[in-house]
Amino acid sequence: MESSEEEDDFPTHEWITPQSRINSIYQSHTEKGIRKLCCELLDLKDAVENLCGNMQSKYLAFLRMSDEVVEMEQELIELQKNVSSHGILVQDLMSGVCRELEEWNITNGETTEAEEDPQFLETQDVLLSELDAHRITFLENIDVLLAEHKVREAVDGLITEEINFPGLNDSGDPSSPKISSYKSAILKRKAMLEEQLVGICEQPSLGNGQLQEALSGLLKLGKGPLALQLLLKVYGLRLQKSIDAFLPSCSIYPETYSAALSKFVFSTVLLTAKDTELMFSDMPAYSNKIVPWAERLLESFVQLVKKNAPPPETISAVRAVCICFQASLSHCLQLEAQGLKLSNLLMVLLRPYVEEVLEMNFQRAGKVVVDLTINEETLPLSPQLIFPLSSVAVSSSDSVLIDSGTRFIYLVKEIVERLTPEAITHFGGTILMRIAHLFDGYVGALIKVLPSTSEDDNLTEQRDATQFKVETDAQQLALLGTAYTVAEELLPMAVSRIWNMLDEIKETGRVSMENIGPTGINTVEFKDWKRQLQTSLDKFKDQFCQQYVLSFIYLRDDDTRLGAKIYLNKKGEDLIWDAHPMPSLPFQALFTKLQQLATVAGDVLLGKEKIQKSILGRLTNTIIMCLLSDEQEFWGVLEDESIPLEPHGLQQLILDIHFILEIAECGGYSTRQVHQSASAIIARAIKVFSARGIDPQNALPEDEWFADAAKAAISKFLMGTSGSEASETDDEHIIIHDDSSDSDDTGSCPSTVESSESFASANMGDSMGESESPIYLTEHET
């Protein structure tokens, strides 16, 4: 009503629809749609409920049917087993009856008559028909077993059938067509059974029990080579699967990964050997075929270790290859109990790789030890190894001398500590020789930083290119002390583990020649190894002494230069009439220089008396050897007939040589070599002067006179009463009373020293080497 009124109140047009009409039309349509939708939803709900109910009832029915099917299947299996057993009984009965009839006929000689008897023929036909029925039944049973994959029952059935009918195993032509067809059927089913057994063996998740059962079936079927091939294939696949799963973690365990790989490989070989012995114990021909397979597996293992190893020049590679070598040899000993001897092959395969890794690491260490300027943080060494080097007293600015020795010992211990017992057993000798060679390179690097006296331009440029040099006596002695400490104390301590192992092997003889490989054990004697280290030290010591003698004596331009001229034109009275015969100026200067050097050595090499004596003794011998080997500048001048010689020159030369000997005797560093060299020079001097017309019998006093004169001269120098010769010497000459010593020498001579520590404290008549400590040459207060 209201809407009609509104339509009356307002005029309408044909092309305009009022809003009220629109609302009424659409509102009615919406309500109808909702009601219809609700009705459809209710119908759908009822249908779903009905469907759920039907589904539940059908599901329960399905479960009941499933249970019935399982029960029926069990009944069928039991029935089948019953039929099979009855069939076997019937077969055995028929076979037994036939054999009994044949034996009975043969025994009574009535075979021909029986065959002609119609009753016998009828009986035989009946038996043959029953035999055919048995064959058909047997083949059907075998087919059922093959269809159900019951391979064990199928194998047993075939073996039993072949035993009951020997003709099935004959290789010749069968006696009748029926037997031929039956044999063909048996062979066909054996082939099918063989395929099933092979398929079982190739299953990836096959257990050991199932594998052995399948392989036993193949052996029963006469397929021994195939069974062995499948056995090796299965274990090879299992090994490859384990290795593939482990390889991604090799980078996480760079030092121990090789032991895990070794365990995988050798445990696989061991299990394979045990299974082979268990299955082929009565067939040695098959058991021996595992050896080539194991050798190929070992070759692949070594290649795999090399492929996944750390870089050969790293220290991790040393540990990895030594652990691999140790673990592999241990596993080889276990395999020997199974009759597999793989130690020789392992040595042939692994030895080159072990030697390569050791060589690369020693090359790396060689590059480090020759660079003395490397600045590194504190190395993790025990105080037992650091203290001997710290006793070499040098200034803080020269700590590089000590750091070089510390770094050398650290590099050696870094390699030695990563060696395993088996690696030491087989490569200990090689490692020790490589360490000795490394020490020789270290000594060569130390020699390069010594001050050079050579005039060779190339050598000078090489010396100048060295960033670090030693100039003072203290630095050079510290360098020598460091090398000696490393060789005599620290290096034997660092490699003691190797020596202890080698000594134990030598005493117990626990390594037999059968399992060490074709190359054997590389052994070395301790004394030979120490001799090689000593050779390197002697080379260093000779270089120090040569440059020291050349720089102090032969390269001087004043009167203290040692040469033949000091023994020429010696006019005046003989020395034997001189109240205070003195050595020539170069040897007086040498006395002072040795005295100062001994003082510096006592400060720098505190507590290392053996090293001090060794250096001073070699320095003394070097001076004498320089005289003996200087052909042109020294002996050539004396042999020149144009230059006159006097007996006084021969006396002075022999007195100087005795003076050198007495210095060595008083210092406690006299050696047999020094005396031999001195005797050679005296003999040659006598020969040269005799050739020039001077009679040594008239010119020379007794040897005791020269020894007493040399001792008196040393005593005068030490006590400050050198006589008129010393007081009249120029101030620039280096003698005991001259306070201005050679400017090249940085070591100062103290003005006062206790008499017990001076040269004068040595008994001059004592035998060689009795002094327990070096006697420091000092000047006495005047």
Coordinates of C-alpha atoms in Angstrom, one line a residue, residues 294-691:
A294 CA 91.9 -58.0 -3.1
E295 CA 95.0 -56.7 -4.9
R296 CA 92.8 -54.7 -7.3
L297 CA 90.9 -53.4 -4.4
L298 CA 94.1 -52.3 -2.6
E299 CA 95.3 -50.4 -5.7
S300 CA 92.0 -48.5 -5.9
F301 CA 92.3 -47.8 -2.1
V302 CA 95.7 -46.2 -2.5
Q303 CA 94.6 -44.1 -5.4
L304 CA 91.6 -43.0 -3.4
V305 CA 93.8 -42.0 -0.4
K306 CA 96.0 -39.9 -2.7
K307 CA 93.0 -38.2 -4.4
N308 CA 91.4 -37.1 -1.1
A309 CA 94.6 -36.3 0.8
P310 CA 95.6 -32.8 1.9
P311 CA 98.3 -31.1 -0.2
P312 CA 101.5 -33.2 0.1
E313 CA 103.6 -30.3 1.4
T314 CA 101.3 -29.7 4.4
I315 CA 102.0 -31.3 7.8
S316 CA 98.5 -32.7 7.8
A317 CA 99.5 -34.9 4.9
V318 CA 102.3 -36.4 6.9
R319 CA 99.9 -37.4 9.7
A320 CA 97.3 -38.7 7.2
V321 CA 99.7 -40.9 5.3
C322 CA 101.4 -42.2 8.5
I323 CA 98.0 -43.1 10.0
C324 CA 97.1 -44.8 6.7
F325 CA 100.3 -46.7 6.7
Q326 CA 99.9 -47.8 10.3
A327 CA 96.3 -48.9 10.0
S328 CA 96.8 -50.7 6.7
L329 CA 99.8 -52.7 7.9
S330 CA 97.8 -53.7 11.0
H331 CA 94.9 -54.9 8.9
C332 CA 97.3 -56.8 6.7
L333 CA 98.5 -58.8 9.7
Q334 CA 94.9 -59.8 10.4
L335 CA 94.4 -60.9 6.8
E336 CA 97.5 -63.1 7.0
A337 CA 95.4 -65.4 9.4
Q338 CA 93.1 -65.9 6.5
G339 CA 95.9 -66.8 4.1
L340 CA 96.0 -63.4 2.4
K341 CA 99.5 -61.8 2.3
L342 CA 99.1 -58.2 1.1
S343 CA 102.0 -56.6 3.0
N344 CA 104.4 -56.6 0.1
L345 CA 101.9 -55.1 -2.3
L346 CA 100.9 -52.5 0.3
M347 CA 104.6 -51.5 0.7
V348 CA 105.0 -51.3 -3.1
L349 CA 101.9 -49.0 -3.4
L350 CA 102.3 -46.8 -0.3
R351 CA 106.0 -46.4 0.0
P352 CA 106.4 -44.0 -3.0
Y353 CA 103.6 -41.9 -1.7
V354 CA 104.9 -41.8 1.9
E355 CA 108.3 -40.8 0.6
E356 CA 106.8 -38.1 -1.6
V357 CA 104.9 -36.5 1.3
L358 CA 108.0 -36.6 3.5
E359 CA 110.1 -35.1 0.8
M360 CA 107.7 -32.3 0.1
N361 CA 107.5 -31.5 3.8
F362 CA 111.2 -31.4 4.2
Q363 CA 111.4 -29.1 1.2
R364 CA 108.9 -26.8 2.8
A365 CA 110.9 -26.9 6.0
G366 CA 114.1 -26.2 4.1
K367 CA 112.6 -23.0 2.6
V368 CA 111.6 -21.8 6.0
V369 CA 114.9 -22.5 7.9
V370 CA 117.0 -20.7 5.3
D371 CA 115.0 -17.5 5.7
L372 CA 116.4 -16.1 8.9
T373 CA 114.3 -12.9 8.8
I374 CA 110.9 -14.6 9.2
N375 CA 109.0 -13.0 12.1
E376 CA 106.7 -15.5 13.8
E377 CA 104.8 -15.7 17.0
T378 CA 106.0 -17.7 19.9
L379 CA 106.3 -21.3 18.8
P380 CA 104.8 -24.0 21.1
L381 CA 108.0 -25.7 22.3
S382 CA 108.5 -27.1 25.8
P383 CA 110.9 -25.3 28.2
Q384 CA 113.2 -28.3 27.9
L385 CA 113.9 -27.3 24.3
I386 CA 113.8 -23.5 24.7
F387 CA 116.2 -23.2 27.7
P388 CA 119.4 -24.4 26.0
L389 CA 119.0 -21.8 23.3
S390 CA 118.1 -19.0 25.7
S391 CA 121.4 -19.6 27.4
V392 CA 123.2 -18.2 24.4
A393 CA 123.5 -14.5 25.5
V394 CA 122.9 -11.9 22.8
S395 CA 121.3 -8.6 22.8
S396 CA 117.5 -8.2 22.2
S397 CA 118.1 -6.8 18.8
D398 CA 119.9 -10.0 17.8
S399 CA 117.1 -12.4 18.9
V400 CA 116.7 -13.5 15.3
L401 CA 119.8 -15.8 16.0
I402 CA 117.9 -17.7 18.7
D403 CA 114.6 -17.6 16.7
S404 CA 116.2 -19.4 13.8
G405 CA 117.3 -22.3 16.0
T406 CA 113.9 -22.4 17.7
R407 CA 112.1 -22.4 14.4
F408 CA 114.4 -25.2 13.1
I409 CA 113.7 -27.4 16.1
Y410 CA 109.9 -26.7 15.9
L411 CA 109.9 -27.8 12.2
V412 CA 111.7 -31.0 13.0
K413 CA 109.4 -31.8 16.0
E414 CA 106.4 -31.0 13.9
I415 CA 107.3 -33.7 11.5
V416 CA 108.6 -36.3 14.1
E417 CA 105.5 -36.0 16.3
R418 CA 103.2 -37.0 13.5
L419 CA 105.0 -40.2 12.7
T420 CA 103.4 -43.5 13.7
P421 CA 105.4 -46.5 15.0
E422 CA 105.1 -48.4 11.6
A423 CA 106.2 -45.3 9.8
I424 CA 109.3 -44.9 12.0
T425 CA 110.0 -48.7 11.6
H426 CA 110.1 -48.5 7.8
F427 CA 111.1 -44.9 7.1
G428 CA 113.1 -43.9 10.3
G429 CA 116.5 -44.1 8.6
T430 CA 115.3 -42.0 5.7
I431 CA 113.7 -39.4 8.0
L432 CA 116.9 -39.1 10.0
M433 CA 119.0 -38.5 6.9
R434 CA 116.6 -35.9 5.7
I435 CA 116.8 -34.2 9.0
A436 CA 120.6 -34.2 8.8
H437 CA 120.3 -32.7 5.3
L438 CA 117.9 -30.1 6.6
F439 CA 120.4 -29.1 9.3
D440 CA 123.1 -28.8 6.6
G441 CA 120.8 -26.4 4.8
Y442 CA 120.2 -24.5 8.0
V443 CA 124.0 -24.2 8.6
G444 CA 124.4 -23.0 5.0
A445 CA 121.9 -20.2 5.7
L446 CA 123.9 -19.2 8.8
I447 CA 127.1 -19.2 6.8
K448 CA 125.6 -16.7 4.4
V449 CA 125.1 -14.1 7.1
L450 CA 128.7 -14.2 8.2
P451 CA 130.8 -11.2 7.1
S452 CA 132.5 -11.9 3.8
T453 CA 136.1 -11.2 3.1
S454 CA 135.9 -12.3 -0.6
E455 CA 136.7 -9.9 -3.4
D456 CA 134.3 -11.7 -5.7
D457 CA 131.7 -9.2 -6.9
N458 CA 129.0 -11.8 -7.3
L459 CA 129.5 -13.1 -3.8
T460 CA 129.5 -9.5 -2.5
E461 CA 126.2 -8.7 -4.2
Q462 CA 124.8 -11.9 -2.7
R463 CA 125.9 -10.9 0.7
D464 CA 124.5 -7.4 0.3
A465 CA 121.1 -8.8 -0.7
T466 CA 120.9 -10.7 2.6
Q467 CA 118.6 -8.7 4.9
F468 CA 120.2 -9.9 8.0
K469 CA 124.0 -9.9 8.7
V470 CA 126.2 -10.5 11.7
E471 CA 129.2 -8.2 12.1
T472 CA 130.5 -8.4 15.7
D473 CA 132.3 -11.2 17.4
A474 CA 129.5 -11.7 19.9
Q475 CA 127.0 -12.1 17.1
Q476 CA 129.1 -14.6 15.2
L477 CA 129.8 -16.6 18.3
A478 CA 126.1 -16.6 19.1
L479 CA 125.5 -17.9 15.7
L480 CA 128.0 -20.7 16.2
G481 CA 126.6 -21.4 19.7
T482 CA 123.1 -21.7 18.3
A483 CA 124.1 -24.2 15.6
Y484 CA 126.1 -26.2 18.2
T485 CA 123.2 -26.2 20.7
V486 CA 120.8 -27.4 18.0
A487 CA 123.1 -30.2 16.8
E488 CA 124.5 -31.4 20.1
E489 CA 121.5 -31.0 22.5
L490 CA 118.2 -30.1 20.9
L491 CA 118.2 -32.2 17.7
P492 CA 119.0 -35.5 19.4
M493 CA 116.3 -34.7 21.9
A494 CA 113.8 -33.9 19.2
V495 CA 114.4 -37.2 17.3
S496 CA 114.8 -39.4 20.4
R497 CA 111.5 -41.0 19.7
I498 CA 112.8 -42.3 16.4
W499 CA 116.0 -43.6 17.9
N500 CA 114.2 -45.3 20.7
M501 CA 111.9 -47.1 18.3
L502 CA 114.8 -48.2 16.0
D503 CA 116.8 -49.4 19.0
E504 CA 113.9 -51.4 20.2
I505 CA 113.4 -53.0 16.8
K506 CA 117.2 -53.8 16.6
E507 CA 117.2 -55.4 20.1
T508 CA 113.9 -57.4 19.9
G509 CA 114.0 -58.1 16.2
R510 CA 110.2 -58.0 16.1
V511 CA 110.0 -57.1 12.4
S512 CA 110.5 -60.1 10.2
M513 CA 111.8 -60.0 6.7
E514 CA 108.5 -61.5 5.4
N515 CA 106.3 -58.6 6.1
I516 CA 108.4 -55.5 5.6
G517 CA 108.1 -55.3 1.9
P518 CA 110.7 -55.8 -0.8
T519 CA 112.6 -52.6 0.0
G520 CA 113.3 -53.5 3.6
I521 CA 113.8 -51.2 6.6
N522 CA 116.0 -48.2 6.0
T523 CA 118.3 -48.1 9.1
V524 CA 121.1 -45.8 10.1
E525 CA 123.6 -45.9 12.9
F526 CA 123.5 -43.1 15.5
K527 CA 127.2 -42.4 15.2
D528 CA 127.0 -42.1 11.5
W529 CA 124.1 -39.6 11.8
K530 CA 126.0 -37.6 14.5
R531 CA 129.0 -37.6 12.2
Q532 CA 127.0 -36.1 9.4
L533 CA 125.8 -33.3 11.8
Q534 CA 129.4 -32.8 12.9
T535 CA 130.4 -32.4 9.3
S536 CA 128.0 -29.6 8.8
L537 CA 129.2 -27.9 12.1
D538 CA 132.8 -28.3 10.9
K539 CA 131.9 -26.6 7.7
F540 CA 130.4 -23.7 9.6
K541 CA 133.3 -23.6 12.0
D542 CA 135.8 -23.6 9.2
Q543 CA 134.0 -20.8 7.4
F544 CA 134.0 -18.7 10.6
C545 CA 137.7 -19.4 11.3
Q546 CA 138.8 -18.6 7.7
Q547 CA 137.0 -15.3 7.5
Y548 CA 138.3 -14.5 11.0
V549 CA 141.9 -15.2 10.1
L550 CA 141.7 -13.5 6.8
S551 CA 140.1 -10.4 8.2
F552 CA 142.4 -10.0 11.1
I553 CA 145.8 -11.1 9.8
Y554 CA 146.0 -11.4 6.0
L555 CA 144.0 -8.3 5.1
R556 CA 145.8 -5.9 7.4
D557 CA 148.2 -3.3 6.0
D558 CA 150.4 -2.6 9.1
D559 CA 153.3 -4.5 10.6
T560 CA 150.9 -7.1 12.1
R561 CA 150.2 -8.6 8.7
L562 CA 151.3 -12.2 8.6
G563 CA 153.6 -12.8 5.7
A564 CA 157.1 -14.1 4.7
K565 CA 158.6 -10.7 4.9
I566 CA 158.8 -10.8 8.7
Y567 CA 161.2 -13.7 8.3
L568 CA 163.5 -12.0 5.8
N569 CA 166.5 -9.7 6.3
K570 CA 166.7 -10.7 9.9
K571 CA 170.1 -9.4 10.9
G572 CA 171.7 -9.4 14.2
E573 CA 172.3 -11.9 16.9
D574 CA 170.4 -15.2 17.0
L575 CA 167.4 -15.6 19.2
I576 CA 169.2 -18.1 21.4
W577 CA 171.5 -15.3 22.6
D578 CA 168.5 -13.0 23.3
A579 CA 167.6 -12.8 27.0
H580 CA 163.9 -12.4 26.2
P581 CA 163.0 -13.9 22.8
M582 CA 159.6 -12.8 21.7
P583 CA 157.2 -13.9 18.9
S584 CA 156.8 -11.7 15.9
L585 CA 154.2 -8.9 15.9
P586 CA 151.5 -10.7 14.0
F587 CA 151.5 -13.5 16.6
Q588 CA 151.6 -11.0 19.4
A589 CA 148.5 -9.4 17.9
L590 CA 147.0 -12.9 17.5
F591 CA 147.6 -13.6 21.1
T592 CA 145.7 -10.5 22.1
K593 CA 142.9 -11.2 19.6
L594 CA 142.5 -14.8 20.9
Q595 CA 142.4 -13.5 24.5
Q596 CA 139.7 -11.0 23.6
L597 CA 137.7 -13.6 21.6
A598 CA 137.9 -16.0 24.6
T599 CA 136.5 -13.3 26.8
V600 CA 133.6 -12.7 24.4
A601 CA 133.0 -16.4 24.1
G602 CA 132.8 -16.8 27.8
D603 CA 130.1 -14.2 28.0
V604 CA 128.1 -15.3 24.9
L605 CA 128.5 -19.0 25.3
L606 CA 128.1 -19.1 29.1
G607 CA 128.3 -22.7 30.4
K608 CA 129.2 -24.1 27.0
E609 CA 132.9 -24.8 27.6
K610 CA 133.0 -27.6 25.0
I611 CA 131.9 -25.3 22.2
Q612 CA 134.3 -22.6 23.3
K613 CA 137.3 -24.9 23.2
S614 CA 136.2 -26.4 19.9
I615 CA 136.0 -22.9 18.2
L616 CA 139.3 -21.7 19.6
G617 CA 141.0 -24.9 18.7
R618 CA 139.7 -24.9 15.2
L619 CA 140.7 -21.2 14.9
T620 CA 144.3 -22.0 16.0
N621 CA 144.5 -24.9 13.5
T622 CA 143.2 -22.6 10.7
I623 CA 146.0 -20.2 11.3
I624 CA 148.6 -22.9 11.0
M625 CA 146.9 -24.4 8.0
C626 CA 146.8 -21.1 6.3
L627 CA 150.6 -20.9 6.6
L628 CA 151.0 -24.5 5.3
S629 CA 148.7 -24.0 2.3
D630 CA 149.9 -20.5 1.2
E631 CA 152.2 -21.5 -1.6
Q632 CA 152.9 -18.3 -3.5
E633 CA 152.7 -15.5 -0.9
F634 CA 154.6 -17.3 1.8
W635 CA 156.6 -20.2 0.8
G636 CA 157.2 -18.9 -2.7
V637 CA 159.0 -15.9 -1.2
L638 CA 161.1 -18.0 1.1
E639 CA 162.1 -20.2 -1.8
D640 CA 163.1 -17.3 -4.0
E641 CA 166.8 -17.5 -4.3
S642 CA 167.1 -13.8 -5.1
I643 CA 166.1 -13.0 -1.5
P644 CA 168.7 -13.7 1.1
L645 CA 167.7 -15.8 4.2
E646 CA 169.3 -15.7 7.7
P647 CA 169.3 -18.2 10.5
H648 CA 167.4 -15.7 12.6
G649 CA 164.4 -15.9 10.3
L650 CA 164.2 -19.7 10.7
Q651 CA 164.4 -19.4 14.5
Q652 CA 161.7 -16.7 14.5
L653 CA 159.4 -18.8 12.4
I654 CA 159.8 -21.9 14.6
L655 CA 159.4 -19.8 17.7
D656 CA 156.1 -18.4 16.3
I657 CA 154.8 -21.8 15.7
H658 CA 155.7 -23.0 19.2
F659 CA 154.0 -19.8 20.5
I660 CA 150.8 -20.8 18.8
L661 CA 151.1 -24.3 20.3
E662 CA 151.6 -22.9 23.8
I663 CA 148.6 -20.7 23.4
A664 CA 146.4 -23.7 22.5
E665 CA 148.0 -25.7 25.4
C666 CA 147.3 -22.9 27.9
G667 CA 143.8 -22.4 26.6
G668 CA 143.0 -26.1 26.9
Y669 CA 142.0 -26.5 23.2
S670 CA 145.1 -28.1 21.8
T671 CA 144.4 -31.0 19.5
R672 CA 146.4 -33.7 17.7
Q673 CA 145.5 -32.0 14.4
V674 CA 147.1 -28.7 15.6
H675 CA 150.3 -30.5 16.6
Q676 CA 150.4 -32.4 13.3
S677 CA 150.0 -29.2 11.3
A678 CA 152.6 -27.4 13.4
S679 CA 155.1 -30.2 12.9
A680 CA 154.4 -30.1 9.1
I681 CA 155.2 -26.3 8.9
I682 CA 158.4 -26.7 11.0
A683 CA 159.6 -29.6 8.8
R684 CA 158.9 -27.6 5.7
A685 CA 160.6 -24.5 7.0
I686 CA 163.7 -26.5 7.9
K687 CA 163.7 -28.0 4.4
V688 CA 163.4 -24.6 2.7
F689 CA 166.1 -22.9 4.7
S690 CA 168.3 -25.9 4.3
A691 CA 167.9 -25.7 0.6

